[in-house]
Tab-separated table of C-alpha atoms and ligand atoms in Angstrom:
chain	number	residue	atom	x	y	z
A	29	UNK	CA	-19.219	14.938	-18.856
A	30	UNK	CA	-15.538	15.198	-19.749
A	31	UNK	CA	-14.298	17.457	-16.755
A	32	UNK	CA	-11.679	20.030	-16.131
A	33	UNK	CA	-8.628	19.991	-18.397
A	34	UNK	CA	-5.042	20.252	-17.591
A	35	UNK	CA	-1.641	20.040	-19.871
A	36	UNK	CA	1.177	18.606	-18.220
A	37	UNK	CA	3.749	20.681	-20.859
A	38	UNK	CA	6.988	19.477	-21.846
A	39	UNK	CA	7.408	17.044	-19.226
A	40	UNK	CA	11.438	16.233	-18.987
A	41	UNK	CA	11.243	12.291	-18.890
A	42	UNK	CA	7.598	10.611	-18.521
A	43	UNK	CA	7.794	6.832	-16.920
A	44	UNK	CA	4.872	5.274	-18.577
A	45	UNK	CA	5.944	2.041	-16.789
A	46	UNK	CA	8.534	-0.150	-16.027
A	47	UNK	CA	9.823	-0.395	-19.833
A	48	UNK	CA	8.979	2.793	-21.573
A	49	UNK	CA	10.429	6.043	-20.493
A	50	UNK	CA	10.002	9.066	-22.886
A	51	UNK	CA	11.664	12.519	-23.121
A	52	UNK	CA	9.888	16.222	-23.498
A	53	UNK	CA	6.463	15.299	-23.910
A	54	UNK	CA	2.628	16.446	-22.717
A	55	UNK	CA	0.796	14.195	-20.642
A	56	UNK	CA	-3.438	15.288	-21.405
A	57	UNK	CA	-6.001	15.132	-18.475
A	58	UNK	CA	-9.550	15.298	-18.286
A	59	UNK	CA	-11.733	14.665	-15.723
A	60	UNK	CA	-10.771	11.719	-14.140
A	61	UNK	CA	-8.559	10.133	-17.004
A	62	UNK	CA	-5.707	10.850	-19.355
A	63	UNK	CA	-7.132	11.017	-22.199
A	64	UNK	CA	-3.892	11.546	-24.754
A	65	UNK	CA	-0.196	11.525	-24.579
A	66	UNK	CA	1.806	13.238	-27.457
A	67	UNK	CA	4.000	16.567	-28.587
A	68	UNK	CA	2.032	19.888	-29.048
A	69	UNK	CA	-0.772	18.840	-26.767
A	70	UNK	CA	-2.732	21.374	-25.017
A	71	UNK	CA	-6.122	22.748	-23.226
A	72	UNK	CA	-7.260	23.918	-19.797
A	73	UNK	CA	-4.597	24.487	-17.078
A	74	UNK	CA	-0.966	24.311	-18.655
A	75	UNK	CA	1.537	23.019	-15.818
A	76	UNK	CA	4.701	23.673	-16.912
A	77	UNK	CA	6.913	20.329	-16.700
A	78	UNK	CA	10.350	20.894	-18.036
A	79	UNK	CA	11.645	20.384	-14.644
A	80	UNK	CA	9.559	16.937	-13.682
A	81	UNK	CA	10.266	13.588	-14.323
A	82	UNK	CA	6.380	12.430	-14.132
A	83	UNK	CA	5.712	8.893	-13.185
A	84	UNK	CA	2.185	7.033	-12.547
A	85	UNK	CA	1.036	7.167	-9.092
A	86	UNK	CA	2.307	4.643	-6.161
A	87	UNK	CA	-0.268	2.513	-4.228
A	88	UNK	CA	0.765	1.288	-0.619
A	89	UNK	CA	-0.894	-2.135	-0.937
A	90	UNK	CA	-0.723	-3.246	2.707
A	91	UNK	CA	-0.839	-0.176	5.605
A	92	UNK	CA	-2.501	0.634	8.796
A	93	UNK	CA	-2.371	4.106	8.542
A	94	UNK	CA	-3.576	5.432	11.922
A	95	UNK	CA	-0.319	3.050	13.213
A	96	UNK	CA	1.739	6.844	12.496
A	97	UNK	CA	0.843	7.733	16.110
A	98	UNK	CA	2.819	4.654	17.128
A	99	UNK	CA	6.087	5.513	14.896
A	100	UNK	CA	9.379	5.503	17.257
A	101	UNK	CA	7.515	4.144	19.965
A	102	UNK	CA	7.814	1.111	19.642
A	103	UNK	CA	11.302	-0.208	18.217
A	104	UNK	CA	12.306	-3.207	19.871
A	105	UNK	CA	10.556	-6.841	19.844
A	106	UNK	CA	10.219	-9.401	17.362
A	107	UNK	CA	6.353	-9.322	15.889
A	108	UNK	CA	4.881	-11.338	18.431
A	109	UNK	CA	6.553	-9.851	21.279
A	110	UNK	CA	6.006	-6.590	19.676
A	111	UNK	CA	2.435	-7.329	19.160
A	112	UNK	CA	2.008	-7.656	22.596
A	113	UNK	CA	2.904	-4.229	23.350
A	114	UNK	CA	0.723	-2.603	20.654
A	115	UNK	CA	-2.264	-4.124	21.662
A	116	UNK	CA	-1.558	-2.370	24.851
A	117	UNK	CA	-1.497	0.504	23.456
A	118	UNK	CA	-4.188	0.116	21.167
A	119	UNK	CA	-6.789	-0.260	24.456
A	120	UNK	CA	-5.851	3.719	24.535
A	121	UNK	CA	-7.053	4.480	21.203
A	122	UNK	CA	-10.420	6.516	20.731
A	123	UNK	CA	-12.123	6.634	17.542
A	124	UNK	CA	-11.582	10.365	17.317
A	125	UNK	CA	-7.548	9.676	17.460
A	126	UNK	CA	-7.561	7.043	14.926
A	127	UNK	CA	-9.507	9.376	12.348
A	128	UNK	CA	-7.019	12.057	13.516
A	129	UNK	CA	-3.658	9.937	13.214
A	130	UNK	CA	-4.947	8.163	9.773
A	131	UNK	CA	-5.417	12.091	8.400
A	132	UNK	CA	-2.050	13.002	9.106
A	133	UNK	CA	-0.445	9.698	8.015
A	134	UNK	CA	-2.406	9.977	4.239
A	135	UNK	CA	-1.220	13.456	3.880
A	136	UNK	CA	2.202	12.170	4.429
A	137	UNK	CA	1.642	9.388	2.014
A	138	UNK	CA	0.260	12.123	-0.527
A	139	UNK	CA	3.478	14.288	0.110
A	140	UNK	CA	5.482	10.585	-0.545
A	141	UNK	CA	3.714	10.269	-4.301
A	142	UNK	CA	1.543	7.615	-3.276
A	143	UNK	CA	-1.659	7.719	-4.544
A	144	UNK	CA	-3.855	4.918	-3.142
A	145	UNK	CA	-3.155	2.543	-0.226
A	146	UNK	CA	-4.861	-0.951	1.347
A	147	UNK	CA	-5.363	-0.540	5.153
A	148	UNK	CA	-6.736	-2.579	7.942
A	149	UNK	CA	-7.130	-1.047	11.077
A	150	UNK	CA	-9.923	-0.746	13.776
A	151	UNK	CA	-12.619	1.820	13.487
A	152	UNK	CA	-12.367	2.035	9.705
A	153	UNK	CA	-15.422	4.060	9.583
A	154	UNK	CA	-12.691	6.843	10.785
A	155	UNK	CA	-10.123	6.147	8.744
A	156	UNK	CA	-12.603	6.618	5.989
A	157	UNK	CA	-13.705	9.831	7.256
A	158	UNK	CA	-10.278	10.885	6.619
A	159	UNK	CA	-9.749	9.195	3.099
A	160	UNK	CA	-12.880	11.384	2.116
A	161	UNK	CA	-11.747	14.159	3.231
A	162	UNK	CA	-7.623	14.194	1.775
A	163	UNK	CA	-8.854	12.976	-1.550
A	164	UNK	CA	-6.134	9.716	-1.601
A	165	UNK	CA	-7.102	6.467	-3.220
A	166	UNK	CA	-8.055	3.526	-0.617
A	167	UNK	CA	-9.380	0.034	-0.306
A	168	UNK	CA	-10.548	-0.511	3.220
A	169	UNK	CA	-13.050	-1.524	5.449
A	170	UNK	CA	-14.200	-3.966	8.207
A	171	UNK	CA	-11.835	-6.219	10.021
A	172	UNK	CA	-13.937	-9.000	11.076
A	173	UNK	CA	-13.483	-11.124	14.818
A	174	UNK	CA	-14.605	-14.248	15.792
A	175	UNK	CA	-16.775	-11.852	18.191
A	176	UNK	CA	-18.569	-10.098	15.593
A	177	UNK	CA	-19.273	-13.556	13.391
A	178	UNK	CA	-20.660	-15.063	16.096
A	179	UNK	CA	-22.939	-12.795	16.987
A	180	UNK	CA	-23.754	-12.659	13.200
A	181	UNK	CA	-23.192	-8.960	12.837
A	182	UNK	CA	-20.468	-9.534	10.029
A	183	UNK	CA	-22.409	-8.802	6.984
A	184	UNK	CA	-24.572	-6.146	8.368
A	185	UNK	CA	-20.894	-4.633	8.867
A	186	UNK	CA	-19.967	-5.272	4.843
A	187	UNK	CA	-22.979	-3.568	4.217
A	188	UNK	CA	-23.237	-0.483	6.412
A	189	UNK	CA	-19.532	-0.048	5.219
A	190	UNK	CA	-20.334	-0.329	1.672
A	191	UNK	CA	-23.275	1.970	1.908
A	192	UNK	CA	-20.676	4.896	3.228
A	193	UNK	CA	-18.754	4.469	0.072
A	194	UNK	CA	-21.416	4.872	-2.107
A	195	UNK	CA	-20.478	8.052	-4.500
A	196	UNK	CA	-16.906	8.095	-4.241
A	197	UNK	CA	-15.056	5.597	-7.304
A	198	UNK	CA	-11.502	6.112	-5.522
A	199	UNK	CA	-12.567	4.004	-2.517
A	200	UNK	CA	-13.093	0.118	-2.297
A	201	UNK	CA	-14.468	-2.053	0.236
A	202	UNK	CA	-12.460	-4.694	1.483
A	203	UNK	CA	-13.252	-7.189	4.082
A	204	UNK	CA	-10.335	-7.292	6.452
A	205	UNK	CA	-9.076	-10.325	8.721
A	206	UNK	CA	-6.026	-9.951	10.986
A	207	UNK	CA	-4.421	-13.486	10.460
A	208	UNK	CA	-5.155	-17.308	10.555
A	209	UNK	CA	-4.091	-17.524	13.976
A	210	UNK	CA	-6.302	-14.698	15.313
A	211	UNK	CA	-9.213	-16.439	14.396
A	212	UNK	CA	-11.685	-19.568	13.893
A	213	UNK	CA	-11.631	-20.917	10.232
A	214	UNK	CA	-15.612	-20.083	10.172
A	215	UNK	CA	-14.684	-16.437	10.471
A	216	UNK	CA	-12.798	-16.650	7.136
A	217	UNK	CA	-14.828	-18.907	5.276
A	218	UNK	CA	-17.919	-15.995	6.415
A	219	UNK	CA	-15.601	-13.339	5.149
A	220	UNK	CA	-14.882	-14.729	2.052
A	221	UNK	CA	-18.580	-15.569	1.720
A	222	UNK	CA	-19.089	-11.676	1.838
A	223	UNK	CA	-16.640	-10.868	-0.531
A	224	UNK	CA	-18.131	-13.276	-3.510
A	225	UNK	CA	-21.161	-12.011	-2.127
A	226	UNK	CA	-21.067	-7.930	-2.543
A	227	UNK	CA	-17.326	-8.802	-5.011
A	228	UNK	CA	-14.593	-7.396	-2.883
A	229	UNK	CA	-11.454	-8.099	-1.667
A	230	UNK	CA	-10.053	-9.693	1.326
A	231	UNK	CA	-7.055	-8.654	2.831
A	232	UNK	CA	-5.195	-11.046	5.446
A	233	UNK	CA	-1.816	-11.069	7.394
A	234	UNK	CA	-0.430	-14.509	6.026
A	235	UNK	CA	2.542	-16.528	6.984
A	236	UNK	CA	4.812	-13.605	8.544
A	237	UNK	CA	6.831	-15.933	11.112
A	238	UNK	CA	8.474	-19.428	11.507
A	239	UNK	CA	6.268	-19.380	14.759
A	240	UNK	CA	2.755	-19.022	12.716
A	241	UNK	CA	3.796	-21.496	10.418
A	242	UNK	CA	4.958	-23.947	13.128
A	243	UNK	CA	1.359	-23.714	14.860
A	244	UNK	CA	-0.571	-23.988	12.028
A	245	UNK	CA	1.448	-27.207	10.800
A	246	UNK	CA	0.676	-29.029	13.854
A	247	UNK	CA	-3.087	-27.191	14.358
A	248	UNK	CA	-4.116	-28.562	10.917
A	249	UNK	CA	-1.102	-30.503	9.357
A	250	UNK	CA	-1.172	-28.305	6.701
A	251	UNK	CA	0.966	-24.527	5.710
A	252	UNK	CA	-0.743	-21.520	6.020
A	253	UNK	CA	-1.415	-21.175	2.463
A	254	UNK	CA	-2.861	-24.731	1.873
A	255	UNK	CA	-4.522	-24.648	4.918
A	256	UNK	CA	-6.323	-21.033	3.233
A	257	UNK	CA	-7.058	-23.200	0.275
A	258	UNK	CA	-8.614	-26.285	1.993
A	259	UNK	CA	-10.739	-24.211	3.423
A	260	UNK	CA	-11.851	-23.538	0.184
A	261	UNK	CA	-10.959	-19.182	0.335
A	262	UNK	CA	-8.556	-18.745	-1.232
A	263	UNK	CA	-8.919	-17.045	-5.105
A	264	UNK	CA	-8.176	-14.035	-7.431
A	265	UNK	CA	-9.795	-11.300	-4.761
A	266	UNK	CA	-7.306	-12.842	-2.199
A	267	UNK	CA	-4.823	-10.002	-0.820
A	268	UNK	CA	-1.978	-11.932	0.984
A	269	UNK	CA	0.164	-9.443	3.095
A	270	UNK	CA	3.753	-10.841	4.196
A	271	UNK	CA	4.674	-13.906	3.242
A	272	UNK	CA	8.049	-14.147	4.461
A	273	UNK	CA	7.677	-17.942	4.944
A	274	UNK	CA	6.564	-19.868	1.930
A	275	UNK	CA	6.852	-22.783	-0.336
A	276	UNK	CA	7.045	-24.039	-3.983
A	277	UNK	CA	3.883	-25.702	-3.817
A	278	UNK	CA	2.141	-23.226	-1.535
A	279	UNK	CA	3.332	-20.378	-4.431
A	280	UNK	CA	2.020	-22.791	-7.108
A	281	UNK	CA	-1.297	-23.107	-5.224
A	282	UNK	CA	-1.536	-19.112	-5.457
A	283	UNK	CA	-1.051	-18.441	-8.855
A	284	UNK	CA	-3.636	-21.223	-9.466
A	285	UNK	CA	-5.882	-19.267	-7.605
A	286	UNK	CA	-4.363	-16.172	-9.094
A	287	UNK	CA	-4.483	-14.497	-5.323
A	288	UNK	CA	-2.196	-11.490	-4.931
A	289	UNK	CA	0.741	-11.173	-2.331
A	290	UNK	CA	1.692	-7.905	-0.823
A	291	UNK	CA	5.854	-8.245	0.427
A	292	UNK	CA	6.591	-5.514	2.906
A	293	UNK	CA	10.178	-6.039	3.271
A	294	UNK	CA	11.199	-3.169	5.808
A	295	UNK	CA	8.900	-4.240	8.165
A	296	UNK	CA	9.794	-7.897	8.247
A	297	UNK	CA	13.242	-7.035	8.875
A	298	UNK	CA	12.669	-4.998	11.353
A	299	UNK	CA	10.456	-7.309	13.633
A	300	UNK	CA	13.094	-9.791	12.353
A	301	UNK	CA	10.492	-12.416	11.040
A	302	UNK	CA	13.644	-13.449	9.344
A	303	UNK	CA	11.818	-14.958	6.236
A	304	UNK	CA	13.044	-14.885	2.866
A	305	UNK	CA	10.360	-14.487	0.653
A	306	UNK	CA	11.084	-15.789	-2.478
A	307	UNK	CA	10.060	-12.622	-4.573
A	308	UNK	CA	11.930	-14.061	-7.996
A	309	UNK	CA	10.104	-17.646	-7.682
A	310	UNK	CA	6.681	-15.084	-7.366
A	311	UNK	CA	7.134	-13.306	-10.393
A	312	UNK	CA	8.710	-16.150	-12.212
A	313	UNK	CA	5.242	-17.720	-11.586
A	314	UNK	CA	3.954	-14.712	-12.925
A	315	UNK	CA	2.125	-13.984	-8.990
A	316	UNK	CA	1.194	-10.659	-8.640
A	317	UNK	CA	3.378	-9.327	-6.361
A	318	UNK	CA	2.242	-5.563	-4.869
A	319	UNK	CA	4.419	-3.835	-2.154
A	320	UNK	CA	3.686	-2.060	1.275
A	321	UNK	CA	5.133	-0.348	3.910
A	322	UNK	CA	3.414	-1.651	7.079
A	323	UNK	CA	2.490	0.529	9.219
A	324	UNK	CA	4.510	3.119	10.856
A	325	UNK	CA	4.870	1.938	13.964
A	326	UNK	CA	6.540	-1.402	11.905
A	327	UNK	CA	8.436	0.199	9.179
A	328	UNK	CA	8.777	3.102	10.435
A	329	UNK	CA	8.878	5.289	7.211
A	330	UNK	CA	5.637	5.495	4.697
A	331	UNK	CA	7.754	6.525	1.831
A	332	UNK	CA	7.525	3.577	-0.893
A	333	UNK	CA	10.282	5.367	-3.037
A	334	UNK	CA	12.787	3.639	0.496
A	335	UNK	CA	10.434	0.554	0.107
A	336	UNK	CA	11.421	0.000	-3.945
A	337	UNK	CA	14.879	0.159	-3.321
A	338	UNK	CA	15.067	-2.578	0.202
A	339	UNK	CA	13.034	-4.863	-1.516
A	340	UNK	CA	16.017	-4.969	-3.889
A	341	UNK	CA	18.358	-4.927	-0.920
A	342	UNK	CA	16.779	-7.583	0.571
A	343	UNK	CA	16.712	-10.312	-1.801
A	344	UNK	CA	20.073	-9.559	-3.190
A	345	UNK	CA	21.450	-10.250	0.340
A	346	UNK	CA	19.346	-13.301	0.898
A	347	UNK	CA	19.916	-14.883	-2.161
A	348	UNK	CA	23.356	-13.865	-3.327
A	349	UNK	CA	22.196	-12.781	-6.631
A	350	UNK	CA	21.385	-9.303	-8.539
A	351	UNK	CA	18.577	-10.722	-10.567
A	352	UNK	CA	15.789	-8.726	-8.833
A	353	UNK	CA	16.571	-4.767	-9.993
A	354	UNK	CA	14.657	-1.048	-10.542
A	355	UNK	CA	12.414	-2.655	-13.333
A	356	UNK	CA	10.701	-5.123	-10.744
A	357	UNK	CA	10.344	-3.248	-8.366
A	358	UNK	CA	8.921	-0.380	-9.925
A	359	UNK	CA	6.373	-2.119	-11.426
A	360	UNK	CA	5.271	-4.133	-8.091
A	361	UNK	CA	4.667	-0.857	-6.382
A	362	UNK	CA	2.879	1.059	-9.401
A	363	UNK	CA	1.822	-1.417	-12.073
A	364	UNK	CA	1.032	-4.080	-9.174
A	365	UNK	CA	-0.672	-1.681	-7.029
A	366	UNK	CA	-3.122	-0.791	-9.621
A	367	UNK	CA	-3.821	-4.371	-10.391
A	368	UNK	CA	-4.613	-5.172	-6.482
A	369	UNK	CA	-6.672	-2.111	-6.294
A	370	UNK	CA	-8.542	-3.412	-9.946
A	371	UNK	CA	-8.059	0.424	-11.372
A	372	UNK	CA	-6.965	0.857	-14.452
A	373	UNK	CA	-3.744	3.165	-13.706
A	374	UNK	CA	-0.334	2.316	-12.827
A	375	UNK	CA	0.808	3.176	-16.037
A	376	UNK	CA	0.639	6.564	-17.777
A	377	UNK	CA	-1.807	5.560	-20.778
A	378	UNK	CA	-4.564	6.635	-22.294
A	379	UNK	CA	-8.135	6.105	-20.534
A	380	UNK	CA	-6.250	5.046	-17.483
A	381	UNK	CA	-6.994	7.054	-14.281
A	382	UNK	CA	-4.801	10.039	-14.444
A	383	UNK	CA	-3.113	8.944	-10.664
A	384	UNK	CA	0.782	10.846	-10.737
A	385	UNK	CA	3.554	11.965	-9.353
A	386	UNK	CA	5.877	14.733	-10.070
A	387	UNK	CA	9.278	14.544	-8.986
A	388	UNK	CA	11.891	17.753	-9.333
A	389	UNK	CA	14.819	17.398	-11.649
A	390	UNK	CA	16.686	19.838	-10.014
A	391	UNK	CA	16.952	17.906	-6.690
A	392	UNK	CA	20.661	16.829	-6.163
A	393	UNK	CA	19.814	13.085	-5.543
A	394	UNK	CA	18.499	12.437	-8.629
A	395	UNK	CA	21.389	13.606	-11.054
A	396	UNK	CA	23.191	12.890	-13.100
A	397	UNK	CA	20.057	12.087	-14.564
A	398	UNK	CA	19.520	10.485	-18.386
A	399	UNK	CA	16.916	8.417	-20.039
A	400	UNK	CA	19.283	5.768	-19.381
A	401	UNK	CA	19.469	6.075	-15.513
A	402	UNK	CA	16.131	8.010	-14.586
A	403	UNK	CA	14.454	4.427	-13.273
A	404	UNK	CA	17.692	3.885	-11.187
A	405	UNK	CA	17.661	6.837	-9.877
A	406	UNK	CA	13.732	6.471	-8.819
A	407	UNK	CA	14.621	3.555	-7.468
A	408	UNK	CA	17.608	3.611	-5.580
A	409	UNK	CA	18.346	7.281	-5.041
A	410	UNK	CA	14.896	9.257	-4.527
A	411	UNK	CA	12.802	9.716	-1.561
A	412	UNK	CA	9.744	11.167	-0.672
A	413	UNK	CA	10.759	14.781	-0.649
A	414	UNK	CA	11.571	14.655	-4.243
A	415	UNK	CA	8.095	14.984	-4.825
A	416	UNK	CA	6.873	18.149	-6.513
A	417	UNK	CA	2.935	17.268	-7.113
A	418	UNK	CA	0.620	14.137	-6.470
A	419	UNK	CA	-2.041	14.084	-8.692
A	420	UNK	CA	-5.081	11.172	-7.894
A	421	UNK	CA	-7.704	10.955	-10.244
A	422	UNK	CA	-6.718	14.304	-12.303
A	423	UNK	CA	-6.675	16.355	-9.032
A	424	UNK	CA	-3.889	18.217	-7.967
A	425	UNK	CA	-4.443	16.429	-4.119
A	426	UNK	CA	-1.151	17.288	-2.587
A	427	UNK	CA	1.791	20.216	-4.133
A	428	UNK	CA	5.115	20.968	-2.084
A	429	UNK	CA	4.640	24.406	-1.949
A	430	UNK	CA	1.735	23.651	0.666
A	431	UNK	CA	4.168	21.571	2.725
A	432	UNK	CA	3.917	24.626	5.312
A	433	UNK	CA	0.193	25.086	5.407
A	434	UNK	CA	-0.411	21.799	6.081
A	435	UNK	CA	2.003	21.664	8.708
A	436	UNK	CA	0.480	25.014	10.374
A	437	UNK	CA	-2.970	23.683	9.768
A	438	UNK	CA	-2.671	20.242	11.977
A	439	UNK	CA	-0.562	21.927	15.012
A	440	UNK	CA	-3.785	21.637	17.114
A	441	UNK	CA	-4.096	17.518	16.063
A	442	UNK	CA	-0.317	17.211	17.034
A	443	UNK	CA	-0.807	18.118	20.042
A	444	UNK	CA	-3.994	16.349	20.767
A	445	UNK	CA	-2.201	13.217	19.465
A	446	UNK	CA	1.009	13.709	21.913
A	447	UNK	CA	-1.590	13.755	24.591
A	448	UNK	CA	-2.581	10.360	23.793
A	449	UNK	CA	0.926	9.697	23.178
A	450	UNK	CA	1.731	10.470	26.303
A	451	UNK	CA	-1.139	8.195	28.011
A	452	UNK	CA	0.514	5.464	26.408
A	453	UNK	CA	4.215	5.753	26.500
B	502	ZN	ZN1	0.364	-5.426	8.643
């Protein structure tokens, strides 16, 4: 069945990725997909676009979304120190609060223009609950203890998990595990067992601070990621968050393995994990590198358009060179995304998912604005309320004239949330 229909018409400048950009043309959906790209297009619902600069759809490929109740609370602490305190705070948490805070923190994301996000958090039954209901892409799932493995309850997780996807294509299983030093290496050799098993991902924190890496060295004599491969785990379903500590031969052992590293630059800076990961050596190994925000009680924005540009930042500082620019970046959090995620989107083609983002021409910010400087401007000068309309899988899931509405429509949450809020702080 080929679905509804809808013309994006006349669209002012179309990034189809992080090379082509073209200039008053019609973008064709239906159903899921885009199914054609051209001049004098047309069928079903005609959105006018003279006023957009369209682009594909952003994926968040390393979040814990219900973290948003934490944002601004807690701001001081390097990660370990600051680690400490969440936990604290995380005793507090009730299921219903961590369906209610992941809600609000994927409509944000949708209002942001991004379209599908990774997340590890507890109760992910919840934060599914929520991903159902807002319509956002997601890849999530279990996170698996030493607690649960033991007591052998890890796969009938997986599968109780898998079974509450079943029916909806925009969300993925993935079989979640904090970090190497939060658990036995039996844990992750089970979890990656499940994951060849049912074929999924798994998602892991990875080499964030000088501290993990010291331990592990003198635990096993070996770096975090050889220590992943000895244990025989480590391959192309392998979602690496971090990374801020790394090295040549570790890097080498992951494109071997052809794993995929998420680099979440604002929140390493500000837990000052002080690494420098080596984001040119990554793609001159031809890794693929995705990009996240953290959470929001980390980062503490959830706007990827602010991510794009301090990845840039970053590396420019650390390594005196200007190298790394708009094109990489861009395509780590789009092109990247959609590669982690396995969809076939992240690029405004035909038969690809028809995930997008419309951004407003006539927002100060982004002008001047050319063919030549458009990906600049995404890049370095947009943010999140630039967005006009997120589409994910040809639905119109979030438009800014609804900003209101969904503002009114979650008072009762916000309040429920400061409660908790309030319990902890
Ligand atoms: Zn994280």
């Amino acid at each position: 069945m080929a679905g509804r229909e809808i013309t994006l018409k006349n669209c002012r400048y179309v990034v189809r990725d992080h090379k082509v950009i073209e200039e008053n043309i019609d973008i064709l959906i239906e159903g899921r997909y885009i199914v054609d790209i051209g001049r004098g297009l047309g069928g079903g619902d005609e959105i006018d676009c003279r006023e957009a600069i369209v682009l594909p759809g952003i994926v968040n490929a390393h979040t814990h979304a219900a973290m948003w109740i934490f944002r601004g609370l807690f701001d001081r602490g390097e990660l370990h120190e600051w680690l400490k305190n969440v936990n604290k705070a995380e005793e507090k948490l009730t299921p219903r609060i961590v369906y209610l805070a992941s809600k609000i923190a994927m409509l944000e994301m949708l209002s942001n223009g991004i379209t599908a996000f990774v997340d590890m958090y507890y109760f992910p039954e919840e934060t599914l609950k929520a991903v159902k209901e807002t319509g956002i892409r997601a890849a999530l799932g279990p996170v698996l203890t030493d607690e649960v493995v033991e007591e052998g309850e890890s796969e009938k997780l997986v599968k109780s998990f898998i079974e509450k996807t079943k029916g909806f294509s925009r969300i993925k299983t993935v079989v979640n595990v904090r970090s190497l030093y939060s658990v036995s290496p039996e844990t992750i050799r089970e979890a990656s067992k499940l994951t060849q098993k049912y074929d999924l991902d798994i998602h892991m924190h990875v080499s964030e601070t000088r501290r993990e890496i010291y331990l592990c060295k003198k635990r096993t004599g070996l770096f975090p990621v050889e220590y992943l491969n000895s244990l025989g785990v480590l391959n192309k379903r392998f979602i690496l968050a971090h990374l801020g500590w790394v090295t040549s031969w570790e890097l080498s052992l992951i494109k071997d393995k052809n794993a995929s590293i998420v680099h979440c630059p604002a929140s390493d800076m500000k837990l000052a994990t002080a690494g420098f990961f080596p984001l040119r050596e990554s793609l001159d190994f031809g890794i693929n590198v995705g990009l996240g925000t953290d959470g929001a009680a980390s980062n503490n924005s959830l706007d990827m358009f602010r991510e794009m540009k301090v990845a840039v930042l970053l590396q420019r500082n650390n390594y005196w060179r200007t190298d790394i620019g708009e094109r990489d970046v861009f395509r780590m959090a789009i092109e990247n995304g959609y590669r982690i995620l396995n969809i076939k989107g992240g690029v405004i083609e035909k038969n690809n998912v028809a995930d997008l983002v419309l951004l407003d021409v006539k927002d100060l910010n982004l002008n001047p604005l050319s063919r030549r400087n458009v990906l600049s401007n995404i890049v370095y000068s947009a943010n999140g309320n630039n967005v006009i309309a997120t589409f994910v899988g040809g639905e119109i899931v979030y438009h800014r004239e609804q900003k209101e509405a969904i503002y009114h429509s979650i008072t009762d949450t916000l309040e429920e949330i400061q409660e908790c809020i309030n319990e902890i702080a």
